Coordinates of C-alpha atoms in Angstrom, one line a residue:
Chain A
M1 CA 93.7 134.5 92.2
K2 CA 97.1 135.9 92.5
K3 CA 98.0 132.7 94.1
H4 CA 97.0 130.6 91.3
S5 CA 99.0 132.6 88.7
K6 CA 102.0 132.1 90.5
I7 CA 101.9 128.4 90.8
W8 CA 101.2 128.7 86.8
V9 CA 104.0 130.3 86.4
S10 CA 106.2 128.0 88.3
V11 CA 104.7 125.0 86.1
I12 CA 106.2 126.9 82.9
P13 CA 109.7 124.8 83.0
L14 CA 107.7 121.6 83.2
Y15 CA 105.8 122.3 80.4
I16 CA 108.8 123.4 78.4
F17 CA 110.6 120.4 79.3
T18 CA 107.6 118.0 78.5
L19 CA 107.0 119.9 75.2
I20 CA 110.4 119.6 73.9
F21 CA 111.5 116.3 75.4
V22 CA 108.3 114.5 75.4
A23 CA 105.8 115.9 72.8
G24 CA 108.3 117.1 70.3
P25 CA 109.7 113.4 69.7
L26 CA 106.3 112.0 69.7
I27 CA 104.9 114.4 67.1
Y28 CA 108.1 113.7 65.1
M29 CA 107.7 110.3 65.0
I30 CA 104.4 110.4 64.3
A31 CA 105.0 112.7 61.2
L32 CA 107.9 110.5 60.3
S33 CA 105.6 107.4 60.1
F34 CA 103.9 108.8 57.3
M35 CA 106.7 110.2 55.3
T36 CA 108.7 108.0 52.5
R37 CA 111.9 106.7 52.8
A38 CA 114.6 108.6 50.6
E39 CA 116.9 106.5 48.0
V40 CA 120.0 106.9 49.8
F41 CA 119.5 108.3 53.7
G42 CA 117.0 110.2 55.5
V43 CA 113.4 110.7 54.8
V44 CA 111.3 112.7 52.0
G45 CA 108.4 114.7 53.0
E46 CA 106.0 112.8 50.9
F47 CA 102.9 111.4 52.5
T48 CA 102.2 107.7 52.4
L49 CA 100.3 105.1 54.3
D50 CA 102.9 102.3 53.0
N51 CA 104.8 102.1 56.1
Y52 CA 101.5 101.1 58.0
K53 CA 100.3 98.6 55.2
K54 CA 103.4 97.2 55.4
I55 CA 103.0 96.1 59.0
F56 CA 100.2 93.7 57.6
E57 CA 102.7 91.9 55.5
P58 CA 102.6 88.4 57.3
I59 CA 106.3 88.5 58.2
Y60 CA 105.6 91.6 60.6
L61 CA 102.1 90.4 61.9
K62 CA 103.8 87.3 63.0
T63 CA 106.5 89.5 64.9
F64 CA 103.6 91.3 66.6
A65 CA 102.0 87.8 67.6
E66 CA 105.5 86.5 68.9
S67 CA 106.1 89.5 70.8
L68 CA 102.7 89.4 72.9
K69 CA 103.1 85.7 73.1
L70 CA 106.5 86.4 74.9
A71 CA 105.4 89.4 76.7
F72 CA 102.3 87.2 77.9
T73 CA 104.4 84.0 79.0
S74 CA 107.0 86.6 80.7
T75 CA 103.9 88.3 82.4
I76 CA 102.6 84.8 83.8
L77 CA 105.9 83.5 85.1
I78 CA 106.6 87.0 86.7
I79 CA 103.2 86.9 88.2
L80 CA 103.7 83.4 89.7
L81 CA 107.1 84.4 91.1
G82 CA 106.8 88.2 92.2
Y83 CA 103.5 88.1 93.8
P84 CA 104.3 85.6 96.2
Y85 CA 107.8 87.1 96.5
G86 CA 106.3 90.8 97.1
Y87 CA 103.6 89.3 99.4
F88 CA 105.9 87.4 101.8
M89 CA 108.4 90.2 101.9
A90 CA 105.3 92.7 103.4
K91 CA 104.7 90.3 106.0
L92 CA 108.4 90.1 107.4
S93 CA 110.1 92.4 110.3
S94 CA 111.1 95.5 109.4
V95 CA 114.9 94.7 109.7
W96 CA 114.1 91.2 107.0
K97 CA 112.3 93.7 104.9
K98 CA 115.3 96.0 104.4
R99 CA 117.2 92.9 103.7
M100 CA 115.3 91.9 101.0
M101 CA 114.8 94.8 99.7
A102 CA 118.9 95.0 99.4
L103 CA 118.6 91.7 97.7
L104 CA 116.6 93.5 95.0
M105 CA 118.6 96.4 94.5
I106 CA 122.2 95.2 94.5
P107 CA 122.2 93.8 91.1
F108 CA 121.0 97.3 89.6
W109 CA 124.1 98.3 90.6
T110 CA 125.6 96.6 87.5
S111 CA 124.7 97.3 84.0
A112 CA 121.7 95.1 83.0
L113 CA 123.6 94.3 79.8
I114 CA 126.3 92.7 81.9
R115 CA 123.8 90.7 84.0
L116 CA 122.4 89.8 80.6
Y117 CA 125.8 88.4 79.5
G118 CA 125.7 86.4 82.9
W119 CA 123.1 84.4 81.5
I120 CA 125.0 83.4 78.3
I121 CA 127.9 81.8 80.5
I122 CA 125.3 79.9 82.2
F123 CA 123.1 78.9 79.3
R124 CA 125.8 78.2 76.8
S125 CA 126.7 74.8 75.6
N126 CA 128.9 73.0 78.6
G127 CA 128.2 76.2 80.4
V128 CA 127.2 76.5 84.5
L129 CA 123.6 74.8 83.8
D130 CA 124.7 72.0 81.5
S131 CA 128.0 71.2 83.8
V132 CA 125.7 71.3 87.0
L133 CA 122.7 69.1 85.3
M134 CA 125.3 66.7 83.6
G135 CA 127.5 66.5 86.7
L136 CA 124.6 65.5 88.8
G137 CA 123.5 63.1 86.0
I138 CA 120.1 64.6 85.8
T139 CA 120.8 65.0 81.7
K140 CA 123.2 63.5 79.5
D141 CA 123.9 66.1 76.7
P142 CA 124.1 69.6 76.6
L143 CA 120.9 71.4 76.6
K144 CA 121.7 73.9 74.0
L145 CA 119.6 76.4 75.8
L146 CA 121.3 79.6 74.4
Y147 CA 119.7 81.2 71.6
T148 CA 116.3 79.6 72.1
Y149 CA 112.7 80.7 73.0
P150 CA 113.0 79.5 76.8
A151 CA 116.5 81.6 77.3
V152 CA 115.0 84.7 76.0
V153 CA 111.6 84.1 78.5
V154 CA 114.2 83.7 81.4
G155 CA 116.1 86.7 80.5
M156 CA 112.9 88.7 80.6
V157 CA 111.4 87.4 84.1
Y158 CA 114.8 88.3 85.2
A159 CA 115.1 91.8 84.2
L160 CA 111.6 92.4 84.7
L161 CA 111.0 90.6 87.9
P162 CA 112.1 93.2 90.3
F163 CA 109.4 95.7 88.9
M164 CA 106.4 93.4 89.7
I165 CA 107.6 92.6 93.3
L166 CA 108.2 95.9 93.9
S167 CA 104.8 96.6 92.7
V168 CA 103.1 94.1 94.7
Y169 CA 105.0 94.9 97.6
S170 CA 104.0 98.0 97.9
S171 CA 100.1 97.1 98.0
A172 CA 100.7 94.3 100.3
E173 CA 102.5 96.7 102.7
K174 CA 99.4 99.0 102.8
M175 CA 97.4 95.9 103.5
D176 CA 95.2 95.9 106.8
W177 CA 96.1 92.4 108.0
S178 CA 93.2 92.7 110.7
L179 CA 91.0 92.5 107.2
V180 CA 92.2 89.0 106.8
E181 CA 91.5 88.3 110.7
A182 CA 88.2 89.5 110.0
A183 CA 87.5 87.0 107.1
R184 CA 88.7 84.3 109.3
D185 CA 86.7 85.3 112.0
L186 CA 83.4 84.9 109.7
G187 CA 84.3 81.5 108.6
A188 CA 86.6 81.7 105.7
S189 CA 89.4 79.3 105.3
P190 CA 93.0 80.6 104.7
M191 CA 92.7 80.3 100.8
K192 CA 89.0 81.7 101.0
A193 CA 90.2 84.5 102.9
F194 CA 93.2 85.0 100.6
L195 CA 91.2 84.8 97.6
T196 CA 88.2 87.1 98.9
V197 CA 90.3 89.7 100.6
T198 CA 93.8 89.6 100.5
L199 CA 94.1 89.3 96.3
K200 CA 91.1 91.6 96.1
L201 CA 92.7 94.3 98.0
T202 CA 96.3 93.8 96.7
L203 CA 95.0 94.0 92.8
P204 CA 96.2 97.4 92.2
G205 CA 99.7 96.4 92.9
L206 CA 99.5 93.3 91.0
L207 CA 97.8 95.0 87.7
S208 CA 100.4 98.0 87.9
G209 CA 103.2 95.1 88.4
V210 CA 101.7 93.7 85.0
V211 CA 101.7 97.1 83.1
L212 CA 105.1 97.6 84.3
T213 CA 106.0 94.0 83.1
F214 CA 104.2 93.4 80.2
V215 CA 104.6 96.7 78.2
P216 CA 108.5 96.4 77.9
S217 CA 108.7 92.8 77.6
M218 CA 107.4 93.8 74.0
G219 CA 110.3 96.2 73.4
L220 CA 113.1 95.0 75.4
F221 CA 114.8 93.9 71.9
F222 CA 118.3 93.7 73.5
I223 CA 117.4 90.5 75.4
A224 CA 116.0 89.0 72.6
D225 CA 119.1 89.6 70.6
I226 CA 121.7 88.5 73.5
L227 CA 119.9 85.4 74.7
G228 CA 118.0 84.5 71.5
G229 CA 120.2 85.2 68.9
N230 CA 118.6 85.6 65.7
K231 CA 116.1 83.1 66.5
V232 CA 113.6 85.5 68.5
V233 CA 112.7 88.7 67.1
L234 CA 110.3 91.1 68.8
V235 CA 108.8 94.3 67.7
G236 CA 111.5 96.0 69.5
S237 CA 114.3 94.3 67.5
I238 CA 112.4 95.0 64.0
I239 CA 112.1 98.8 65.3
Q240 CA 115.8 99.0 66.1
E241 CA 117.3 96.8 62.8
Q242 CA 114.9 99.3 60.6
L243 CA 116.5 102.2 62.2
T244 CA 120.0 101.3 62.2
K245 CA 120.7 98.7 59.6
G246 CA 117.6 99.0 57.1
R247 CA 117.7 103.0 57.4
N248 CA 114.2 102.7 57.3
W249 CA 113.1 105.2 59.6
P250 CA 109.2 105.6 58.3
F251 CA 108.6 102.3 58.5
A252 CA 110.3 102.1 62.5
A253 CA 108.5 105.0 63.4
A254 CA 105.1 103.4 62.0
L255 CA 105.9 100.1 64.0
S256 CA 106.9 102.7 66.9
V257 CA 103.2 104.2 66.8
V258 CA 101.3 101.0 66.6
L259 CA 103.3 99.4 69.5
M260 CA 102.7 102.8 71.3
I261 CA 98.9 102.1 70.8
M262 CA 99.2 98.8 72.2
T263 CA 100.5 100.1 75.0
S264 CA 98.4 102.8 75.6
L265 CA 95.5 100.1 75.3
I266 CA 96.7 98.0 77.9
I267 CA 97.3 101.0 80.5
G268 CA 93.8 102.2 79.8
I269 CA 92.5 98.6 80.2
Y270 CA 94.5 98.7 83.6
R271 CA 93.0 102.2 84.5
K272 CA 89.6 101.0 83.9
V273 CA 89.8 97.8 86.2
T274 CA 91.4 99.5 89.2
N275 CA 89.3 102.6 88.8
T276 CA 86.1 100.5 89.4
K277 CA 85.7 100.6 93.2
D278 CA 82.3 98.7 92.9
L279 CA 84.4 95.4 92.8
E280 CA 81.6 94.0 95.0
G281 CA 83.8 91.2 96.1
L282 CA 81.7 88.0 96.4
F283 CA 78.9 89.2 94.6
Chain B
M1 CA 72.2 82.0 135.8
S2 CA 71.9 78.7 133.3
E3 CA 74.7 76.5 132.4
V4 CA 78.4 77.7 131.5
L5 CA 78.7 78.3 127.6
L6 CA 82.1 79.2 127.5
D7 CA 84.4 77.9 129.8
L8 CA 88.3 79.2 129.9
V9 CA 90.4 76.8 132.0
D10 CA 93.9 78.2 133.3
I11 CA 94.9 79.9 130.1
K12 CA 98.8 81.1 129.7
K13 CA 100.1 82.9 127.1
S14 CA 103.4 84.7 126.7
F15 CA 104.7 86.7 123.6
G16 CA 108.5 86.5 123.9
D17 CA 109.8 87.0 127.7
V18 CA 106.4 89.0 128.5
E19 CA 103.9 87.0 130.1
V20 CA 100.7 88.3 129.0
L21 CA 98.0 85.7 130.4
K22 CA 99.2 84.2 133.8
G23 CA 96.8 81.4 134.3
I24 CA 93.2 82.7 133.8
S25 CA 90.0 81.1 134.4
L26 CA 86.3 81.8 133.8
G27 CA 83.0 80.1 133.4
I28 CA 80.7 82.5 131.4
H29 CA 76.9 81.7 131.2
K30 CA 74.6 81.5 128.6
G31 CA 73.1 84.8 127.5
E32 CA 75.4 86.7 129.9
F33 CA 76.6 90.0 129.1
I34 CA 80.0 89.8 130.6
T35 CA 82.7 92.5 130.2
L36 CA 86.6 92.5 130.6
L37 CA 87.9 95.8 132.4
G38 CA 91.4 96.7 132.4
S39 CA 93.7 99.3 131.1
S40 CA 95.8 99.0 128.0
G41 CA 98.4 96.0 128.0
C42 CA 96.5 93.9 130.9
G43 CA 95.8 91.2 128.4
K44 CA 91.9 91.9 127.9
T45 CA 92.7 91.7 124.1
T46 CA 94.9 88.5 124.1
T47 CA 92.0 86.8 125.6
L48 CA 89.5 87.9 123.0
R49 CA 91.8 86.8 120.3
I50 CA 92.3 83.2 122.5
I51 CA 88.4 82.7 122.2
A52 CA 88.5 83.7 118.8
G53 CA 91.2 81.6 117.6
L54 CA 93.5 84.1 116.4
E55 CA 95.4 83.0 119.1
T56 CA 96.7 79.9 120.7
P57 CA 97.4 79.5 124.3
D58 CA 100.6 78.0 125.7
S59 CA 98.6 76.2 128.1
G60 CA 95.1 76.0 129.1
K61 CA 91.8 75.3 127.5
V62 CA 89.2 76.9 126.0
L63 CA 85.6 74.9 125.9
L64 CA 82.6 75.8 124.4
D65 CA 79.4 73.9 125.0
G66 CA 81.6 71.4 126.7
K67 CA 83.9 70.6 123.3
D68 CA 87.2 71.5 123.7
I69 CA 88.1 74.3 120.8
T70 CA 91.3 75.2 122.1
D71 CA 93.2 74.4 118.7
M72 CA 90.4 74.5 116.5
E73 CA 90.8 77.2 113.4
P74 CA 89.1 80.4 113.9
H75 CA 86.7 80.0 110.7
K76 CA 85.3 76.5 112.1
R77 CA 84.6 78.4 115.7
D78 CA 81.0 79.4 116.4
V79 CA 82.4 82.9 117.9
N80 CA 82.3 86.2 115.8
T81 CA 84.3 89.1 116.7
V82 CA 83.6 92.9 116.5
F83 CA 86.9 94.5 115.9
Q84 CA 88.3 97.6 117.5
N85 CA 89.0 99.1 114.1
Y86 CA 85.7 97.7 112.6
A87 CA 87.7 95.8 109.9
L88 CA 85.3 96.4 107.5
F89 CA 86.1 95.1 103.9
P90 CA 86.6 98.3 102.1
H91 CA 86.2 96.7 98.6
M92 CA 82.7 95.3 99.5
T93 CA 79.7 97.1 99.9
V94 CA 78.0 97.2 103.0
A95 CA 75.6 94.3 101.9
A96 CA 78.4 92.5 101.0
N97 CA 80.4 92.9 104.2
V98 CA 77.2 91.8 106.2
G99 CA 76.5 88.8 104.0
Y100 CA 80.1 87.8 103.8
G101 CA 79.9 84.9 106.5
L102 CA 76.7 83.6 105.1
K103 CA 78.2 83.7 101.5
I104 CA 81.2 81.7 102.8
R105 CA 79.1 79.2 104.4
K106 CA 76.8 78.7 101.1
V107 CA 73.9 79.9 102.4
P108 CA 71.4 80.6 99.3
K109 CA 71.4 84.3 97.8
E110 CA 67.8 85.2 98.7
T111 CA 68.2 84.1 102.3
I112 CA 71.2 86.3 102.5
A113 CA 69.5 89.3 101.0
S114 CA 66.6 88.9 103.6
E115 CA 69.0 88.1 106.5
V116 CA 71.1 91.2 105.5
E117 CA 68.5 93.1 105.7
K118 CA 67.1 92.1 109.2
A119 CA 70.7 92.6 110.1
L120 CA 70.9 96.0 108.8
Q121 CA 67.5 96.7 110.3
L122 CA 68.7 95.3 113.9
V123 CA 71.3 98.0 114.0
Q124 CA 69.4 100.7 112.1
L125 CA 70.8 101.0 108.9
P126 CA 68.1 100.0 106.6
G127 CA 68.9 101.2 103.0
Y128 CA 72.4 101.3 103.6
D129 CA 73.2 98.0 101.6
K130 CA 74.5 99.8 98.5
R131 CA 76.9 102.2 100.3
M132 CA 80.9 101.5 100.6
P133 CA 82.4 101.6 103.9
S134 CA 84.2 104.5 102.8
E135 CA 80.9 106.6 102.6
L136 CA 79.8 105.7 106.2
S137 CA 80.3 107.8 109.3
G138 CA 82.3 106.1 112.4
G139 CA 78.9 105.3 113.8
Q140 CA 77.6 103.9 111.0
R141 CA 80.7 101.8 110.3
Q142 CA 80.3 100.4 113.9
R143 CA 76.8 99.5 113.2
V144 CA 77.7 97.2 110.2
A145 CA 80.5 95.7 112.0
I146 CA 77.9 94.8 114.7
A147 CA 75.3 93.8 111.8
R148 CA 78.2 91.5 110.1
A149 CA 78.7 89.5 113.2
I150 CA 75.2 88.8 114.3
V151 CA 73.9 88.0 111.1
N152 CA 76.0 84.6 111.5
H153 CA 74.1 83.8 115.1
P154 CA 76.9 83.1 116.6
Q155 CA 77.0 81.1 120.2
V156 CA 79.3 83.5 121.5
L157 CA 79.9 87.6 120.2
L158 CA 83.3 89.2 121.2
L159 CA 83.6 92.9 121.2
D160 CA 86.9 94.4 121.3
E161 CA 86.3 98.2 122.7
P162 CA 83.8 98.5 119.9
L163 CA 82.6 102.2 121.1
G164 CA 86.1 103.5 121.8
A165 CA 86.5 105.7 118.5
L166 CA 83.2 106.8 119.0
D167 CA 82.7 110.4 120.7
L168 CA 81.0 110.2 124.2
Q169 CA 77.2 111.1 123.1
L170 CA 77.2 108.5 120.4
R171 CA 78.9 106.0 122.8
R172 CA 76.2 106.5 125.5
Q173 CA 73.4 105.8 122.8
M174 CA 75.2 102.7 121.6
Q175 CA 75.8 101.4 124.8
L176 CA 71.9 101.3 125.1
E177 CA 71.6 99.8 121.7
L178 CA 74.1 97.2 122.3
K179 CA 72.5 96.3 125.5
R180 CA 69.0 95.7 123.9
L181 CA 70.4 94.0 120.9
Q182 CA 71.9 91.4 123.4
K183 CA 68.8 91.0 125.0
K184 CA 66.7 90.5 122.2
L185 CA 69.0 88.1 120.4
G186 CA 70.0 86.0 123.5
I187 CA 73.9 86.1 122.3
T188 CA 76.6 85.7 124.7
F189 CA 78.2 88.9 124.7
I190 CA 81.8 89.2 126.0
Y191 CA 82.7 92.8 125.8
I192 CA 86.2 94.3 126.3
T193 CA 86.2 98.1 127.4
H194 CA 88.9 100.3 129.8
D195 CA 85.7 102.4 130.5
Q196 CA 84.4 101.5 134.1
E197 CA 81.4 103.6 133.1
E198 CA 80.5 101.6 130.2
A199 CA 81.3 98.3 132.1
I200 CA 79.0 99.0 135.2
N201 CA 76.3 100.2 132.5
M202 CA 76.1 97.4 130.2
S203 CA 77.4 94.4 132.2
D204 CA 75.6 91.3 134.0
R205 CA 79.4 90.4 135.2
I206 CA 82.5 92.4 135.3
V207 CA 85.8 91.0 135.0
V208 CA 88.8 93.4 136.4
M209 CA 91.8 92.4 134.5
N210 CA 95.3 93.4 135.8
E211 CA 98.5 92.7 134.4
G212 CA 97.7 89.2 133.2
V213 CA 95.4 87.9 135.7
F214 CA 91.5 88.6 136.9
E215 CA 91.6 90.6 140.0
Q216 CA 88.1 90.2 140.4
I217 CA 84.9 88.7 138.6
G218 CA 81.4 90.4 140.0
T219 CA 78.5 92.0 139.5
P220 CA 78.8 95.8 138.9
D221 CA 77.5 95.9 142.5
E222 CA 79.7 93.6 144.0
V223 CA 83.0 95.4 142.1
Y224 CA 82.0 98.7 142.6
N225 CA 80.5 98.4 146.6
T226 CA 82.9 95.5 147.7
P227 CA 86.1 95.6 145.9
K228 CA 88.5 92.8 146.8
S229 CA 91.8 94.8 146.2
S230 CA 93.0 98.2 145.9
F231 CA 93.7 97.8 142.1
V232 CA 89.7 97.1 141.7
A233 CA 88.8 99.9 144.0
R234 CA 91.0 102.3 142.5
F235 CA 89.8 101.6 138.9
I236 CA 86.0 101.1 139.4
G237 CA 85.5 103.7 141.9
N238 CA 88.5 106.0 141.6
A239 CA 88.5 105.2 145.4
N240 CA 91.5 106.4 148.3
I241 CA 93.5 103.9 148.9
I242 CA 94.4 104.3 153.0
T243 CA 96.6 102.5 155.1
C244 CA 95.5 102.7 159.0
Q245 CA 95.6 100.9 162.3
R246 CA 92.6 98.7 163.3
D247 CA 92.7 96.8 166.1
G248 CA 96.3 96.8 166.3
R249 CA 97.5 95.6 162.8
A250 CA 97.8 97.8 159.4
V251 CA 95.0 97.1 157.2
T252 CA 94.0 98.8 153.8
L253 CA 90.9 100.8 153.3
A254 CA 89.3 101.7 150.2
V255 CA 87.1 104.9 150.6
R256 CA 85.5 106.7 147.2
S257 CA 86.4 110.4 147.3
E258 CA 82.6 111.1 147.6
N259 CA 82.6 109.8 151.1
I260 CA 85.3 111.8 152.1
L261 CA 84.0 114.1 155.0
I262 CA 85.3 117.8 155.6
N263 CA 84.9 119.3 158.9
D264 CA 82.0 117.0 159.8
P265 CA 81.3 117.0 163.3
D266 CA 81.2 112.9 163.5
N267 CA 83.7 110.8 162.0
C268 CA 86.4 113.2 161.1
P269 CA 89.7 112.5 163.4
Y270 CA 92.2 113.4 160.9
T271 CA 94.0 116.5 160.2
A272 CA 94.8 117.4 156.8
T273 CA 96.1 120.3 154.4
V274 CA 94.3 121.6 151.4
L275 CA 96.5 120.9 148.1
E276 CA 94.4 121.7 145.2
K277 CA 90.8 122.5 144.5
S278 CA 89.4 122.1 141.1
F279 CA 86.3 121.7 139.1
A280 CA 85.5 119.4 136.4
G281 CA 82.5 117.5 135.1
G282 CA 80.0 119.0 137.3
M283 CA 82.4 117.6 140.6
L284 CA 84.4 119.7 143.0
R285 CA 87.7 118.0 143.8
V286 CA 89.7 118.6 146.7
V287 CA 93.3 117.3 147.4
L288 CA 94.0 117.0 150.9
R289 CA 97.4 115.6 152.6
L290 CA 96.9 113.8 155.6
Q291 CA 99.7 114.2 158.7
S292 CA 100.9 110.6 157.6
G293 CA 101.8 112.3 154.3
E294 CA 99.4 110.3 152.2
E295 CA 97.2 112.4 149.6
I296 CA 93.3 111.5 149.5
V297 CA 90.8 113.0 147.1
A298 CA 87.3 114.2 148.5
S299 CA 84.6 115.1 145.5
R300 CA 81.2 116.5 145.7
H301 CA 78.4 117.5 143.1
G302 CA 78.2 121.1 142.9
I303 CA 80.6 123.3 144.4
N304 CA 79.7 123.4 148.2
I305 CA 82.9 122.3 149.6
K306 CA 83.6 125.4 152.0
T307 CA 87.2 125.0 152.2
E308 CA 90.3 127.0 150.2
V309 CA 93.6 125.9 149.4
G310 CA 96.4 125.9 152.0
E311 CA 93.5 125.9 155.0
T312 CA 93.8 123.0 157.5
V313 CA 90.7 120.9 157.8
H314 CA 89.2 117.9 159.8
T315 CA 88.6 114.7 157.7
G316 CA 87.4 111.4 157.8
W317 CA 84.9 109.1 156.7
N318 CA 81.6 107.0 157.8
P319 CA 83.1 103.4 158.8
E320 CA 80.4 101.9 156.7
H321 CA 82.0 103.4 153.6
A322 CA 85.0 102.1 154.0
V323 CA 85.9 98.7 152.5
E324 CA 89.0 96.5 153.5
V325 CA 90.9 95.3 150.5
E326 CA 93.9 93.3 149.6
E327 CA 97.0 95.3 149.2

């Protein structure tokens, strides 16, 4: 019993830290979302549900829908690009694994914002992309890609792809490849073996990659701001706007709470799916 | 024996600079239990993988039932493998594992269910269909791996050290069961092991492999009693390899340790010093150094060699127990 109490003591700082920096702000945010905006600055402690009602105004519902659509599109693209990358990286020799890993990591040494500004240079009218395409005679006029929906999607995919790759890689790395040989030996074509064995066994990695990309892509407002101008508005953008320019803290808090509930739901689904060990394969 | 079912013709295989198989040839008969016996790295697993189609030989041919299958993809071959680590699909139940091959070949569901049940009964695991592989013991996983292979009724079943991870008692029991199963099903078994006892217990024929070549192919009796080379004699019978003069030329003789005589009135022309005496596994082992400097081992059941370390003894062997082998 003494041993247990000692472990408990060593955990105390962690609890205090969590209380101050996680639970505290969370409770503050939830409380804030039920309060009333002050005339000039700050909040008044008057209970109201108006902040939540406001979310159901068409303009905000539309923003939620657009955020979900963007997150969905980005995630699909990230899966299509990131899964093969992570899968093949796991099959490389250890030297090449290190090289590919370095390629993934090097961009992180620069600020994400600066890297996004790089995309402006590529996308803007008569920018890098236009020069190349027009120089090759593929397009005649500038594409005017900057400040469009596709530009934001590219930015999201670019920013979040590494998380999918690493997540798929870590589960593909643990794969016992003799299982694929066993499937081939039992009569499965390469495609069938992939679908029934490899994909099933790397599914946890794929799904955690989805959580790591889908959830942030609803909130990464600065990508929408920088590459989408004011044309693509995300929930994250509104929260930021209401908090700074709009000075409507309670409404920003209410939006955050809803976003958090959506995120929790997705993570809940993920946990439910990956916890079912009785994925019976083919049956 | 009946006709040749599987024919390996002069197969060579290298990985990088290492030549793993140096031109091996072997005809395997229908219904035969054949064992590839050798230490690790001798090329036995590569041979098996070439038969399964998981590896392509650099040259040579694999013929199954007269058809050239050298370049045929693994999933099209009528050959199944029991892998060394079992390679059970961890995300599928026992039933799904066993039924995998049938399911892939689009066998009707009811047929799969009954075939799976039959196969599980054959390996004495009835009622385990809903378990996951992680819930099974090593021996049970082994049985599932066997069931998963035999349920497809392949022409040839390849077994890569299937009992290697089991404890001795279970291994003995599984040897008998496998042999019984093979007789019952009439499937050709190609079995890999580094355990000479296992090879002798189970096989119709043994192929002794060494560094990518087949040193000797023969019945357990032939391989044990008339080894062709010093390697085979050492590997199969733990024989002493002794060089001596016979009719004016140097010959290499293989004499098994139980046939080395000590202070026998006849057949003991050599003088030797006792270096070591040890008792293990019901056998007393005595290491002797001959005057030529060669060391030989004598062994007996029980502890009835009456000699002590450091003593000088007379030793030798009955000529009929000495087999002349290639160097």
